[in-house]
PDB file of C-alpha atoms and ligand atoms in Angstrom:
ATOM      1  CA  UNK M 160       0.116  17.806  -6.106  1.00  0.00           C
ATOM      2  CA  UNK M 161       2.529  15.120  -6.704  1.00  0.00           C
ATOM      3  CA  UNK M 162       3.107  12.206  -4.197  1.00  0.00           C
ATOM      4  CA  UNK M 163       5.288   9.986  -5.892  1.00  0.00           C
ATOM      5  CA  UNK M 164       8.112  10.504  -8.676  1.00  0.00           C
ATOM      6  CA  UNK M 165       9.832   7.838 -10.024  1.00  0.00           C
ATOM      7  CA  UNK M 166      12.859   9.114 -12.369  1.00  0.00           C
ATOM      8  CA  UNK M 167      14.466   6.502 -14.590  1.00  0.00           C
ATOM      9  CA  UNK M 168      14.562   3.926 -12.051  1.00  0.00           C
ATOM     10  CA  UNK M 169      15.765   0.666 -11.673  1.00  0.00           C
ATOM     11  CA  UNK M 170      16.218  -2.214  -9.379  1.00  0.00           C
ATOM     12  CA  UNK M 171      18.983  -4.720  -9.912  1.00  0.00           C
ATOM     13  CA  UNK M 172      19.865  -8.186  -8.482  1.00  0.00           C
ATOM     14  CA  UNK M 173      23.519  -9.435  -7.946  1.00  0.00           C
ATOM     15  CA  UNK M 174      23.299 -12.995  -8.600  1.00  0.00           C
ATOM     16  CA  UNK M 175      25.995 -15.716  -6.786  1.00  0.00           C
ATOM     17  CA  UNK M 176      27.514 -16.119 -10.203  1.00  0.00           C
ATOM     18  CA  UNK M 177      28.762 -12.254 -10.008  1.00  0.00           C
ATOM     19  CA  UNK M 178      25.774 -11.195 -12.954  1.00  0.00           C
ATOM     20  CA  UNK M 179      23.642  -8.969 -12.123  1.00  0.00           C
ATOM     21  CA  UNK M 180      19.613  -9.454 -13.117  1.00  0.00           C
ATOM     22  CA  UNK M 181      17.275  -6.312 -13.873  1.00  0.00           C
ATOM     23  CA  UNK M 182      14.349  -6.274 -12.052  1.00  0.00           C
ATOM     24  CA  UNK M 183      13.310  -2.839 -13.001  1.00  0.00           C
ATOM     25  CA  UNK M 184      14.225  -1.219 -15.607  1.00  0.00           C
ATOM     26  CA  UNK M 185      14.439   2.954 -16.225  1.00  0.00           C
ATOM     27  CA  UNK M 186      10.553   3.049 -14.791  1.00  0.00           C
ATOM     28  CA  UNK M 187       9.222   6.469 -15.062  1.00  0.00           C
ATOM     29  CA  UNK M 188       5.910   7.200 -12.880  1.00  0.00           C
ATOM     30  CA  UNK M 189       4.280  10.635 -11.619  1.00  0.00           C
ATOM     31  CA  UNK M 190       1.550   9.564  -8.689  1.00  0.00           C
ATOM     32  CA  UNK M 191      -0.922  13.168  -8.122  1.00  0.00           C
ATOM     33  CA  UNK M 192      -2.895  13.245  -5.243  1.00  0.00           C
ATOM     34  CA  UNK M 193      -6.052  11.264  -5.219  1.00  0.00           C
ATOM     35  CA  UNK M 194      -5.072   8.565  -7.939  1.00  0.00           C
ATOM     36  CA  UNK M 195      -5.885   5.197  -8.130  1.00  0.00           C
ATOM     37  CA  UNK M 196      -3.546   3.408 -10.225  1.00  0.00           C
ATOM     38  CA  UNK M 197      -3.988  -0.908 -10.339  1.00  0.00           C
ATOM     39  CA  UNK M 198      -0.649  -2.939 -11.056  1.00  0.00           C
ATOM     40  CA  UNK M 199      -0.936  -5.977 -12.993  1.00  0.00           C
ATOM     41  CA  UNK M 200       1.416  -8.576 -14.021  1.00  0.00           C
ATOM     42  CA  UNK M 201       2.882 -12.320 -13.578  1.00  0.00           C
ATOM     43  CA  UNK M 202       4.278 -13.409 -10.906  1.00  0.00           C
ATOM     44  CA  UNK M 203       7.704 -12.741 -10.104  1.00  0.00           C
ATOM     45  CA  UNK M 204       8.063  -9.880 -12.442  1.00  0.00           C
ATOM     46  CA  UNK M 205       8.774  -7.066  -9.941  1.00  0.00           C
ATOM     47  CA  UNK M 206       5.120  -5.693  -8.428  1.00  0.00           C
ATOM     48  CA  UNK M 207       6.458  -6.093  -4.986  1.00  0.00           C
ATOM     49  CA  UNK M 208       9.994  -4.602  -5.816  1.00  0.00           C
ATOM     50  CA  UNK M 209       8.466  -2.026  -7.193  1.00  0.00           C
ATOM     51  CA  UNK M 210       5.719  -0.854  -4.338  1.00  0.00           C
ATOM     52  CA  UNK M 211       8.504  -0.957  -1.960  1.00  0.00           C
ATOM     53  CA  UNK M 212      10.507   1.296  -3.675  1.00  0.00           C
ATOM     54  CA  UNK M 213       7.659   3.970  -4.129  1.00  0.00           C
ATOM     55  CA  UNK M 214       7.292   3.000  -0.333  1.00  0.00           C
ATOM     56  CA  UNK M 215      10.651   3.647   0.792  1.00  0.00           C
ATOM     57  CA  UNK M 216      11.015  -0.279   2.154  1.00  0.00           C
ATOM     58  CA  UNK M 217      13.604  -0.652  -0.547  1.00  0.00           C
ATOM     59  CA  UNK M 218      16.222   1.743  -2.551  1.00  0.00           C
ATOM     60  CA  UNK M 219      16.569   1.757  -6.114  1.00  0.00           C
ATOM     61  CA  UNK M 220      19.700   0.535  -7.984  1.00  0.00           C
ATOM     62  CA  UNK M 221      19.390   3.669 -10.475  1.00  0.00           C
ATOM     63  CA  UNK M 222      17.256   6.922 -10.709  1.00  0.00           C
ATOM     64  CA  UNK M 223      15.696   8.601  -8.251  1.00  0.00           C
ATOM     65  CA  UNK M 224      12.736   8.128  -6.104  1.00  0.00           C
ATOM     66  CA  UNK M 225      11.025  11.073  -4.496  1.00  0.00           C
ATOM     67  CA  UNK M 226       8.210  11.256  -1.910  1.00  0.00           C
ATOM     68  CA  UNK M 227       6.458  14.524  -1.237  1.00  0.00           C
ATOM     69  CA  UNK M 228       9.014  15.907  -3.446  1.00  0.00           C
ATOM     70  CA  UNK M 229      12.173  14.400  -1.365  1.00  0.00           C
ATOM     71  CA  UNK M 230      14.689  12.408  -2.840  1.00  0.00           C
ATOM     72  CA  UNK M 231      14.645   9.046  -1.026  1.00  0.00           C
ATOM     73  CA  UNK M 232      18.096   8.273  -1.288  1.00  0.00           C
ATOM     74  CA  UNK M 233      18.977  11.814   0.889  1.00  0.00           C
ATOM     75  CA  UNK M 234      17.272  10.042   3.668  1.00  0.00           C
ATOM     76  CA  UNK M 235      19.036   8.409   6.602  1.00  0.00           C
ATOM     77  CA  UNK M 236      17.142   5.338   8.241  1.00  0.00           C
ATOM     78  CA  UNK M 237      15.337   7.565  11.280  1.00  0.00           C
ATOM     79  CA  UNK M 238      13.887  10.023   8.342  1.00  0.00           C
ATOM     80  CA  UNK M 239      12.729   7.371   6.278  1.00  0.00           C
ATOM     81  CA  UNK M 240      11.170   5.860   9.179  1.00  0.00           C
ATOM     82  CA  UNK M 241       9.004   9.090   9.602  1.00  0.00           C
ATOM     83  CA  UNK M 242       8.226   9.600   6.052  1.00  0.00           C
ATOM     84  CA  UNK M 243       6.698   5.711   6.075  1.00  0.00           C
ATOM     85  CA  UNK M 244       4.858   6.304   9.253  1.00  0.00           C
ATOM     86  CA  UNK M 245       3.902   9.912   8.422  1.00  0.00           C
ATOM     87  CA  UNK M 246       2.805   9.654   4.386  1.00  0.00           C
ATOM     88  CA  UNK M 247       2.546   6.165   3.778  1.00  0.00           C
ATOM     89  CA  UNK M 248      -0.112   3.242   4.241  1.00  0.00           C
ATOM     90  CA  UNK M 249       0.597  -0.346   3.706  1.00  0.00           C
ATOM     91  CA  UNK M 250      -1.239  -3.389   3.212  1.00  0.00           C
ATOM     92  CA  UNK M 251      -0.126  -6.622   1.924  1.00  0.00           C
ATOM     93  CA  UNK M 252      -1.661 -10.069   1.500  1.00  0.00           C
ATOM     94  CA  UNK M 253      -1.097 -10.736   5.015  1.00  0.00           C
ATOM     95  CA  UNK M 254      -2.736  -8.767   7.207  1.00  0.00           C
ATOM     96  CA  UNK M 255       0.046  -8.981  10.088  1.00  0.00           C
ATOM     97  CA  UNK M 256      -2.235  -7.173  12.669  1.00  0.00           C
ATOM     98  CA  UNK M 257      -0.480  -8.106  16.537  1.00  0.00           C
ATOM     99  CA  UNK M 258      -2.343 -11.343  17.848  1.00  0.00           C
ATOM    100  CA  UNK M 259      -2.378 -10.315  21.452  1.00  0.00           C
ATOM    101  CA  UNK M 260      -4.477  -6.801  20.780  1.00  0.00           C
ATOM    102  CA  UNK M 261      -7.788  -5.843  19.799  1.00  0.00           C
ATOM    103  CA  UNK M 262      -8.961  -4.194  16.937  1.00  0.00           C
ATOM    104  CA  UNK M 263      -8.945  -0.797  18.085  1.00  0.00           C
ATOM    105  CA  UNK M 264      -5.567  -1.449  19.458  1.00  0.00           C
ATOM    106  CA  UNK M 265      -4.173  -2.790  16.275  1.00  0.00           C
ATOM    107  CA  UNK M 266      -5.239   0.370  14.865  1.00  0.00           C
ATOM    108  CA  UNK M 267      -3.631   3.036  16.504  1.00  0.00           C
ATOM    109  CA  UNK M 268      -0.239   0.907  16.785  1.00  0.00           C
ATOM    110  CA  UNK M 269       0.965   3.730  13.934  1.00  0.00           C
ATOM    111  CA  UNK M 270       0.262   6.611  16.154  1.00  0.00           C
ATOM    112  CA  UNK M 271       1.833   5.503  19.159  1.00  0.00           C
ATOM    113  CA  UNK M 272       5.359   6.805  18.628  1.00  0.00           C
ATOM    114  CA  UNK M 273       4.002  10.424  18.443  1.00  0.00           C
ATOM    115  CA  UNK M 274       1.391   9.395  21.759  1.00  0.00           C
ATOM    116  CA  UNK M 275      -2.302   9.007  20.542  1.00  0.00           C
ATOM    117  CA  UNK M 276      -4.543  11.975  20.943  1.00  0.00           C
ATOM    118  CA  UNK M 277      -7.873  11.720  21.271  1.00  0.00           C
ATOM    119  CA  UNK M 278      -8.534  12.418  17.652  1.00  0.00           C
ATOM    120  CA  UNK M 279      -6.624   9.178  16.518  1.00  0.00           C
ATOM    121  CA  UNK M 280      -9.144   7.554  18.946  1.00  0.00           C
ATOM    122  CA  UNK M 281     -12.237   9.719  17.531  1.00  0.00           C
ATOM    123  CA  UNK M 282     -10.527   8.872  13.656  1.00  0.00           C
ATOM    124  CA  UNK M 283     -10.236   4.815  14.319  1.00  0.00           C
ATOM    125  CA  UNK M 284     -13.791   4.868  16.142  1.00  0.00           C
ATOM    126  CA  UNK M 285     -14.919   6.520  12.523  1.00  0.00           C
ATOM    127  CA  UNK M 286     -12.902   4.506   9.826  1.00  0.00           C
ATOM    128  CA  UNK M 287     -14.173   1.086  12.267  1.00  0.00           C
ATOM    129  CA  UNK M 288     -17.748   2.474  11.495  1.00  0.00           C
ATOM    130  CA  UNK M 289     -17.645   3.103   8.451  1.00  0.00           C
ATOM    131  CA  UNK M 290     -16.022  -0.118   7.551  1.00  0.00           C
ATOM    132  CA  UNK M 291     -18.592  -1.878   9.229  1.00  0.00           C
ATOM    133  CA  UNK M 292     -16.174  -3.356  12.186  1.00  0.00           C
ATOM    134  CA  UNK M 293     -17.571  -0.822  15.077  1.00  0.00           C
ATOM    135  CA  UNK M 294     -19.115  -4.112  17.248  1.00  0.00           C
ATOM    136  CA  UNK M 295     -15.518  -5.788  16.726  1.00  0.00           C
ATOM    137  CA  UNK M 296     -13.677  -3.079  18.248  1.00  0.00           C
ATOM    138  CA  UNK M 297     -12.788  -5.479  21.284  1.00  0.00           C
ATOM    139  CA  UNK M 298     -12.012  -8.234  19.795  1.00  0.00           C
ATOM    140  CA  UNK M 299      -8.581  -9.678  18.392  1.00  0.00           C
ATOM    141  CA  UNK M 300      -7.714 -10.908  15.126  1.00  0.00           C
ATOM    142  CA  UNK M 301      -8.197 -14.869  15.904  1.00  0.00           C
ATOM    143  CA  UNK M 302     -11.520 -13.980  16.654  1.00  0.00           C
ATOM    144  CA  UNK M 303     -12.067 -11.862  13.059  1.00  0.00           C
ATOM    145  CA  UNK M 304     -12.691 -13.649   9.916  1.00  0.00           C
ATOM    146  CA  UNK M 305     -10.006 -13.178   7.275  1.00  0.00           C
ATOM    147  CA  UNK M 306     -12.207 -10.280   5.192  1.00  0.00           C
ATOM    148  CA  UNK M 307     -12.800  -8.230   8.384  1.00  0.00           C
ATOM    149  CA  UNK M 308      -8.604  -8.315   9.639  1.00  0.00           C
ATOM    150  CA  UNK M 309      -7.697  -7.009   6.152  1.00  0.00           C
ATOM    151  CA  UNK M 310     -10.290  -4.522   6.441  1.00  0.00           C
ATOM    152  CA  UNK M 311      -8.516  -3.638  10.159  1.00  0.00           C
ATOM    153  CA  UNK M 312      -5.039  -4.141   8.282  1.00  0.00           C
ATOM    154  CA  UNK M 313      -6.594  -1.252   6.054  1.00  0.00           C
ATOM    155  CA  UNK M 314      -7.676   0.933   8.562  1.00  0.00           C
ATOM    156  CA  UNK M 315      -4.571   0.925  10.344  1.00  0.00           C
ATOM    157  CA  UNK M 316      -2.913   1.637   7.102  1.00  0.00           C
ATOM    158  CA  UNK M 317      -5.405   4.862   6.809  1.00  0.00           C
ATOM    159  CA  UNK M 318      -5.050   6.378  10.599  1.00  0.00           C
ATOM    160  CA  UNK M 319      -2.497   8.595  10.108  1.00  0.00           C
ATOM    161  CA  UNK M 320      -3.939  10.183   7.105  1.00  0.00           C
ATOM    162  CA  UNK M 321      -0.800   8.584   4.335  1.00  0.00           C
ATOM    163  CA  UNK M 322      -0.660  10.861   1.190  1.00  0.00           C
ATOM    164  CA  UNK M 323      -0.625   7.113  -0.297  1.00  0.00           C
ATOM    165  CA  UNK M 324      -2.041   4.045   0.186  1.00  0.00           C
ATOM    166  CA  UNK M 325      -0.136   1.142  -1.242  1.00  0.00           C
ATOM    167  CA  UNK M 326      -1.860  -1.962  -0.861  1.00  0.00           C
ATOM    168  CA  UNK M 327       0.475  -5.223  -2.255  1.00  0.00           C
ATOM    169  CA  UNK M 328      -1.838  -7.937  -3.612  1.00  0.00           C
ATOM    170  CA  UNK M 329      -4.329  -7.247  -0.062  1.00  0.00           C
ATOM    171  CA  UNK M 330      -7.160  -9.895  -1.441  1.00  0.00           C
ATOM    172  CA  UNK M 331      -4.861 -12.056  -2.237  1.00  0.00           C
ATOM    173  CA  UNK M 332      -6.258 -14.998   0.808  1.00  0.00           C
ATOM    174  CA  UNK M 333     -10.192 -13.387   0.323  1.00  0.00           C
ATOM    175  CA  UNK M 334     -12.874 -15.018  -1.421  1.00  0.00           C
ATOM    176  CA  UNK M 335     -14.588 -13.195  -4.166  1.00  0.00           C
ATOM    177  CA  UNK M 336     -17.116 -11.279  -2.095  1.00  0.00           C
ATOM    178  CA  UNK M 337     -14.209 -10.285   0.423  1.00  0.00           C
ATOM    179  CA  UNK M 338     -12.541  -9.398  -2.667  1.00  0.00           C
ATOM    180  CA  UNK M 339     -14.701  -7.006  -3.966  1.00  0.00           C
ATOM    181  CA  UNK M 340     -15.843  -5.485  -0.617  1.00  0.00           C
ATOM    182  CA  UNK M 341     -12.090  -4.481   0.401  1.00  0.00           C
ATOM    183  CA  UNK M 342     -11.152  -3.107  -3.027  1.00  0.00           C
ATOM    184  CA  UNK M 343     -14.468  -0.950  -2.723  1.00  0.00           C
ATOM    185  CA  UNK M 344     -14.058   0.430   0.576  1.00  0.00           C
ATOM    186  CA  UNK M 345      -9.959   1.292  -0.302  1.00  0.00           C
ATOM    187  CA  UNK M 346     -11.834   3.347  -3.392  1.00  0.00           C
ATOM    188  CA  UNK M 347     -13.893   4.836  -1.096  1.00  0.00           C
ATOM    189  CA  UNK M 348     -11.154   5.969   1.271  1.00  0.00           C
ATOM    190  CA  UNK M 349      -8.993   7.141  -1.851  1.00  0.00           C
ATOM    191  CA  UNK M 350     -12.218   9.200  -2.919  1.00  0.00           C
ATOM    192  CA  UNK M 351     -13.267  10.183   0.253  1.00  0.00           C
ATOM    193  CA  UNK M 352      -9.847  11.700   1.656  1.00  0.00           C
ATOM    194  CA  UNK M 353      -7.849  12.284  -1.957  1.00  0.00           C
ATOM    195  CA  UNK M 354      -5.289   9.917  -0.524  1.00  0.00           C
ATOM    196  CA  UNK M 355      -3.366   8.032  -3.837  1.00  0.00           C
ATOM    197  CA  UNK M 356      -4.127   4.431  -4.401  1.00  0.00           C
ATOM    198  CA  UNK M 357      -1.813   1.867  -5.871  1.00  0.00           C
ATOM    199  CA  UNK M 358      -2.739  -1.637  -5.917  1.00  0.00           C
ATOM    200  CA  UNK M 359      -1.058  -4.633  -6.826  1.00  0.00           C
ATOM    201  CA  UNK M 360      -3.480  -7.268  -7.999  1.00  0.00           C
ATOM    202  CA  UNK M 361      -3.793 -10.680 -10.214  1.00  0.00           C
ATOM    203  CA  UNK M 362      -7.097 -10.171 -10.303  1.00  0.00           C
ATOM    204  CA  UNK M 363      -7.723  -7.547 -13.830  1.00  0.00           C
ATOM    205  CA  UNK M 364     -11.500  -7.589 -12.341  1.00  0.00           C
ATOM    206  CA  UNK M 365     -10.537  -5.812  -9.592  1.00  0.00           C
ATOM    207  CA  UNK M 366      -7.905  -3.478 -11.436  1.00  0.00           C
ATOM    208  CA  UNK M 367     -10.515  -1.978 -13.292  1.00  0.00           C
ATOM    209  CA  UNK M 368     -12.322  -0.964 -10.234  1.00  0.00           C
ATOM    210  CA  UNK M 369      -9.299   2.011 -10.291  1.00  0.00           C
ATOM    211  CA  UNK M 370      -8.983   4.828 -12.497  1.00  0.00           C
ATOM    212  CA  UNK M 371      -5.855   3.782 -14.630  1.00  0.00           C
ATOM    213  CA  UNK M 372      -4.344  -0.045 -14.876  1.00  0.00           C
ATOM    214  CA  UNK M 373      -0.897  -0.503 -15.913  1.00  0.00           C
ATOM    215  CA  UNK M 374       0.479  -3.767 -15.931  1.00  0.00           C
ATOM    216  CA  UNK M 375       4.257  -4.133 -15.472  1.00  0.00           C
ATOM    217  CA  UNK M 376       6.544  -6.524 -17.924  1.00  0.00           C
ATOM    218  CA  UNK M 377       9.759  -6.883 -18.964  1.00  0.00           C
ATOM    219  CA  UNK M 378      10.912  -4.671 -15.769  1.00  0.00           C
ATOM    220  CA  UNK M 379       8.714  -1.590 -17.494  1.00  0.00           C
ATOM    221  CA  UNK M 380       5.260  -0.591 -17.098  1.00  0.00           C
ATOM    222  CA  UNK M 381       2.794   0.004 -19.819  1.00  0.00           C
ATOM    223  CA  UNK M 382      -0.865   0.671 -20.352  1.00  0.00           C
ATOM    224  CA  UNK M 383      -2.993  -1.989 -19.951  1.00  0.00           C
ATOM    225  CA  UNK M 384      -4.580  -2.847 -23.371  1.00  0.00           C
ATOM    226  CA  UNK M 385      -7.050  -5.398 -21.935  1.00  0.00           C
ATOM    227  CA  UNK M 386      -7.106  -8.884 -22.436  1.00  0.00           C
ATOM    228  CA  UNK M 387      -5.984 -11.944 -20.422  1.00  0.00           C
TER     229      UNK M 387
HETATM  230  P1  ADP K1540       6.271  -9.985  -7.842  1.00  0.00           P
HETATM  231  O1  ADP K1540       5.862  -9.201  -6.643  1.00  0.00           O
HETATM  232  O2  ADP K1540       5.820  -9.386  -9.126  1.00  0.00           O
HETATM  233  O3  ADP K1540       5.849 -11.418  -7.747  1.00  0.00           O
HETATM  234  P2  ADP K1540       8.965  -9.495  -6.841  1.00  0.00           P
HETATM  235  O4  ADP K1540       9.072  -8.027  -6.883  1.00  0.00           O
HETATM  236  O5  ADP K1540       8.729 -10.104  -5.517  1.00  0.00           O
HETATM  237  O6  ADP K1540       7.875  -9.988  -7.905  1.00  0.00           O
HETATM  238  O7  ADP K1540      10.304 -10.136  -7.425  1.00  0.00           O
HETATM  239  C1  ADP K1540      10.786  -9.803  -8.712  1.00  0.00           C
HETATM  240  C2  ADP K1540      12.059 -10.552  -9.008  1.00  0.00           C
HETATM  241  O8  ADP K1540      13.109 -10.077  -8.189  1.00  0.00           O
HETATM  242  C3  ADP K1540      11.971 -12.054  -8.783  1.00  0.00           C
HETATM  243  O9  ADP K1540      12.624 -12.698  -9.829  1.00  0.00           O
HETATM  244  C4  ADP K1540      12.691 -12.246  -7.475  1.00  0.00           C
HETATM  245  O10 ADP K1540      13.269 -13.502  -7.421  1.00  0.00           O
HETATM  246  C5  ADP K1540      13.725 -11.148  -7.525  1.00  0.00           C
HETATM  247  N1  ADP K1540      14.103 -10.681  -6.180  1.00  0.00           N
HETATM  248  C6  ADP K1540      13.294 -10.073  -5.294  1.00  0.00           C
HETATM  249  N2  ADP K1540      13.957  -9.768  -4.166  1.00  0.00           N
HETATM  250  C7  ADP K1540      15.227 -10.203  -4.340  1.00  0.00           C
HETATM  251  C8  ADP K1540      16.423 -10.178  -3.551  1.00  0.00           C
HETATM  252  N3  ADP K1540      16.434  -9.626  -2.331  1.00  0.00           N
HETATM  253  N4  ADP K1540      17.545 -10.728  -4.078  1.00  0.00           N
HETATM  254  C9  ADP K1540      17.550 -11.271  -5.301  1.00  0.00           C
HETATM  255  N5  ADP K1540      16.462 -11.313  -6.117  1.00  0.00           N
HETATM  256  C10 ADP K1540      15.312 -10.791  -5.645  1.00  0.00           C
HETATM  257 MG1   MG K1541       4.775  -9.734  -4.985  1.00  0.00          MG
END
């Protein structure tokens, strides 16, 4: 089942000067259920541009983007409020969990506009187990190290069951063990419940940890060849 489509899209800049600059150019992408796909590429050259439009943060200049087979653009700013909340998790380098609640709290933040039942509670009491967190459950993010709030930031991402996970450079502020340990338990969770994948990393260590790396140049994306 597809997730994502991207059709021939791009993303373009008007500059001050009245040019415009192309940040994406004509970018082509099918995401199926259950994929893990790894972005790599330089900084600056459109990872983030491009996760928010398959995340419906952003809307593309050109081409069409569609989510569970809707076209984006048809969307008014309510529906495409739902869709995020509904079918799509997201995690980015800083973990931006709310300072003043707990874990558990932070957590079920996404299910509170449709009231949370007792199976969000049952389903955050899980994911904290199995991510290891279920003795932080009271506590709030100043009192979490910086591994264990992304792996909250995660979880939060994951309560409402998203068709997608997409996760924008998440180790980015973890040391290498942190690293490793987040990027293993987002496989897991994209194994586990067949929810898509798409990370943004600099790290190619960590790309390969997913089943296809692209890395994305020149506004387009193309298969990673290996190297530096
Ligand atoms: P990456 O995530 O790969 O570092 P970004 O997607 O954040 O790159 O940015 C890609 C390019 O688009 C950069 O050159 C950036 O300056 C430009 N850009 C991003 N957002 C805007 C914006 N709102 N207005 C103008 N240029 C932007
Ligand atoms: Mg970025």
């Amino acid at each position: 089942m597809t997730v994502i489509e991207l059709d021939n899209v791009g993303r373009y800049y008007a500059t001050t000067a009245g040019a415009s600059i192309t940040v994406l150019d004509s970018i082509s992408l099918r995401i199926l259920c259950g994929d893990a796909l790894a972005i790599i590429g330089p900084s600056g050259c459109g990872k983030s541009t491009l996760l928010n439009l398959m995340g419906a943060l952003d809307q593309a200049s050109a081409g069409r983007v569609m989510i569970d087979g809707r076209d984006v653009a048809g969307l008014d700013d309510r529906q495409r409020a739902k869709l995020r909340n509904e079918r799509i998790g997201f995690v980015f380098q800083a973990h931006h969990l709310l300072p003043q609640c707990t874990v558990l709290e932070n957590v079920l933040v996404p299910t509170l506009v449709r009231g949370a039942s007792s199976a969000d509670l049952a389903r955050a009491e899980q994911l904290l187990d199995d991510m290891g967190l279920a003795d932080r459950r009271h506590h709030r993010p100043g009192q979490l190290s910086g591994g264990e709030c992304q792996r909250v930031a995660v979880i939060r991402a994951m309560i409402n069951q998203p068709a997608v996970l997409l996760a924008d450079e998440p180790t980015g502020s973890l040391d290498h063990a942190n690293a490793s340990r987040l990027v293993e338990l987002m496989v897991k969770l994209n194994k586990q419940e067949q929810c898509a994948l798409i990370m943004v990393t600099h790290s190619v260590e960590l790309a390969l940890r997913l089943g296809e790396v692209r890395e994305l140049r020149d506004g387009r994306l193309h298969p990673w060849r290996g190297g530096p």
